[in-house]
Short mmCIF file of C-alpha atoms in Angstrom, two decimals:
data_model
loop_
_atom_site.label_atom_id
_atom_site.label_comp_id
_atom_site.label_asym_id
_atom_site.label_seq_id
_atom_site.Cartn_x
_atom_site.Cartn_y
_atom_site.Cartn_z
CA MET E 1 -0.23 -0.21 -0.11
CA THR E 2 1.57 3.51 -0.53
CA HIS E 3 1.29 6.73 1.24
CA LYS E 4 -0.99 8.29 -0.99
CA GLN E 5 -3.40 5.24 -0.06
CA LYS E 6 -2.65 4.76 3.26
CA GLN E 7 -3.10 8.96 3.87
CA ALA E 8 -6.63 8.53 1.88
CA GLN E 9 -7.70 5.99 4.59
CA ILE E 10 -7.40 9.09 7.41
CA CYS E 11 -9.95 11.57 8.35
CA PRO E 12 -8.93 14.85 8.22
CA LEU E 13 -10.41 16.56 10.78
CA CYS E 14 -9.45 13.81 13.40
CA LEU E 15 -6.92 11.93 12.02
CA GLY E 16 -8.54 8.57 12.87
CA GLN E 17 -9.86 5.97 9.83
CA ASN E 18 -12.44 6.92 7.94
CA SER E 19 -13.65 3.88 6.78
CA CYS E 20 -13.74 4.97 3.03
CA ALA E 21 -15.12 1.63 1.05
CA VAL E 22 -13.28 2.42 -1.94
CA THR E 23 -10.03 3.38 0.10
CA LEU E 24 -10.06 0.09 1.14
CA GLY E 25 -11.01 -1.65 -2.47
CA LYS E 26 -14.89 -2.38 -2.19
CA GLU E 27 -17.66 -0.58 -4.28
CA LEU E 28 -18.87 2.78 -3.55
CA GLU E 29 -21.88 1.73 -2.59
CA ALA E 30 -20.68 -0.35 0.30
CA CYS E 31 -19.57 2.46 1.39
CA TRP E 32 -21.40 4.01 4.70
CA CYS E 33 -21.52 7.62 3.48
CA ASN E 34 -23.99 6.52 1.10
CA HIS E 35 -26.53 6.32 3.73
CA THR E 36 -25.69 9.23 5.45
CA SER E 37 -26.58 12.90 4.67
CA PHE E 38 -23.77 15.74 5.19
CA PRO E 39 -23.52 18.98 6.38
CA ALA E 40 -23.17 22.21 4.21
CA LYS E 41 -18.88 22.34 3.01
CA GLU E 42 -19.18 25.94 5.13
CA ALA E 43 -19.50 23.55 8.22
CA VAL E 44 -16.19 22.22 7.51
CA LYS E 45 -13.33 24.44 7.71
CA GLY E 46 -9.51 24.70 6.00
CA ASP E 47 -7.67 22.18 4.42
CA ALA E 48 -10.57 19.69 5.44
CA LEU E 49 -12.80 20.61 1.78
CA GLU E 50 -9.46 19.76 -0.10
CA PRO E 51 -10.24 16.20 -1.60
CA LYS E 52 -7.63 14.68 -0.27
CA ALA E 53 -9.43 12.20 1.84
CA CYS E 54 -13.15 11.63 3.25
CA ILE E 55 -14.14 12.13 6.45
CA CYS E 56 -15.12 9.63 9.21
CA GLN E 57 -18.71 8.86 10.70
CA SER E 58 -17.68 10.69 14.01
CA CYS E 59 -17.25 14.10 12.59
CA VAL E 60 -20.10 13.98 10.22
CA ALA E 61 -21.71 13.57 12.87
CA LYS E 62 -20.06 15.90 15.05
CA LEU E 63 -20.81 18.62 11.80
CA LYS E 64 -24.00 17.50 11.52
CA GLU E 65 -24.85 18.66 15.56
CA GLU E 66 -22.86 21.66 15.35
CA ALA E 67 -24.64 22.69 12.39
CA GLU E 68 -28.06 21.42 13.90
CA LEU E 69 -27.45 23.70 17.08
CA GLY E 70 -25.76 26.73 15.31
CA LEU E 71 -22.31 26.28 15.95
CA LYS E 72 -19.41 27.29 13.98
CA ARG E 73 -16.07 25.52 13.87
CA LEU E 74 -13.10 27.53 14.97
CA ASP E 75 -10.45 25.27 14.81
#
């Protein structure tokens, strides 16, 4: 596995595993992201918007909660 492939498996927000099915060699339809909704891009700050890696389920849940509460990320 190349460094780029390993990096694609890391969530850019929390640096944990993102569990992306595609980076694990599975079909896109098998990925958890096909079964959830995402907050608006504005909820994510900075480098995380770069298409380097997917964010993880935990970070998606936190971003959705912050958006629902009207909170703005400062980090």
